């Protein structure tokens, strides 16, 4: 969903926040998968002090309260989304909505469990790095891992399905990571290119070698916890797949945490 008309920066940001918010909440596959994960983690939630980092509508904060959490801090940075969050959790006495970036949240008690859904289409391009900037140390974080997958696409496949595609697009789009360029693509997780585990070291720069023949490559992420798959995001409704023409056999992908957002640099080498 995009805004068509000219708006001042502040208003545009508010509406963008709101639109991304309603976009993910009609995604029942995502909701089910993450609730299933929380249910599995029940023993770390029941009777415990929990945090939801980036609480959005609060559906998962509410679910943690229903699983018996003693207290849930629902931390959300966006002012616009926070207004809706506050309303949604007002009947839950043990959910405390906090309008802050998670990096600035300083609870004065021990946090047993932190839940987040900070995954981007390129795994690290949303807010995963925020988890390394916390001012408190949760005893357990979930989900605690992820994978970035790549798919190889040949011109023949595109030409067969896409009436407007021309081979010249590859030159025009060279070096650009484009969200949902081919909306008809059914993602195949041909090759895992990045694995992330919270307990191990996090890397922000990757040199990826792909010798496979392809005209375009597609990227999509997977949510993982305790080394088990939680959600293949390409099977959920509103998660974008990222496409780019395959220009050579090697590229550099670099993520820089900018204290509120993550910048992505991508270069073929
Ligand atoms: C993908 S949504 C997930 C919302 C909710 N947890 C859910 O799964 O339904 C991410 C939310 O986190 C918020 N957010 C992103 N980075 C944040 C940060 N560093 N601190 C607090 N909130 C953040 C966004 O505004 C957005 O509402």
Coordinates of C-alpha atoms and ligand atoms in Angstrom, one line a residue, residues 24-25 30 34 52-57 59-60 75-78 81 100-103 115 117-118 127 130, ligand 1:
X24 CA 0.9 -7.7 8.6
X25 CA -2.1 -8.2 10.8
X30 CA 2.4 -15.4 10.4
X34 CA 4.4 -17.1 16.0
X52 CA 7.5 -7.8 23.5
X53 CA 10.1 -5.7 21.5
X54 CA 8.2 -3.9 18.7
X55 CA 4.7 -4.8 20.0
X56 CA 2.7 -3.5 17.0
X57 CA -1.0 -4.2 17.6
X59 CA -1.5 -9.6 19.6
X60 CA 1.5 -11.4 20.9
X75 CA 7.4 -1.8 23.8
X76 CA 6.6 0.0 20.6
X77 CA 8.6 2.9 19.1
X78 CA 6.0 4.3 16.6
X81 CA 1.0 2.4 16.2
X100 CA 10.0 3.8 23.3
X101 CA 12.6 2.2 21.1
X102 CA 13.6 -1.1 22.7
X103 CA 17.1 0.2 22.8
X115 CA 9.7 -11.9 22.2
X117 CA 9.4 -10.1 15.3
X118 CA 12.1 -7.9 13.8
X127 CA 15.5 -4.3 13.5
X130 CA 18.4 -3.6 18.0
Ligands
LIG1 C1 7.1 -6.5 12.1 S1 6.3 -5.5 13.3 C2 5.9 -6.7 14.5 C3 4.8 -6.2 15.4 C4 4.3 -7.3 16.4 N1 5.4 -7.7 17.3 C5 3.8 -8.5 15.7 O1 4.5 -9.4 15.4 O2 2.6 -8.4 15.3 C6 7.6 -4.7 14.0 C7 7.1 -3.6 15.0 O3 8.3 -3.2 15.7 C8 8.3 -1.8 15.8 N2 9.8 -1.5 16.0 C9 10.8 -1.7 15.0 N3 12.0 -1.4 15.6 C10 11.7 -1.1 16.9 C11 12.6 -0.8 18.0 N4 13.9 -0.7 17.8 N5 12.0 -0.5 19.2 C12 10.7 -0.6 19.3 N6 9.8 -0.9 18.3 C13 10.3 -1.2 17.1 C14 7.7 -1.3 14.5 O4 7.2 0.0 14.7 C15 6.6 -2.3 14.3 O5 5.4 -2.0 14.9

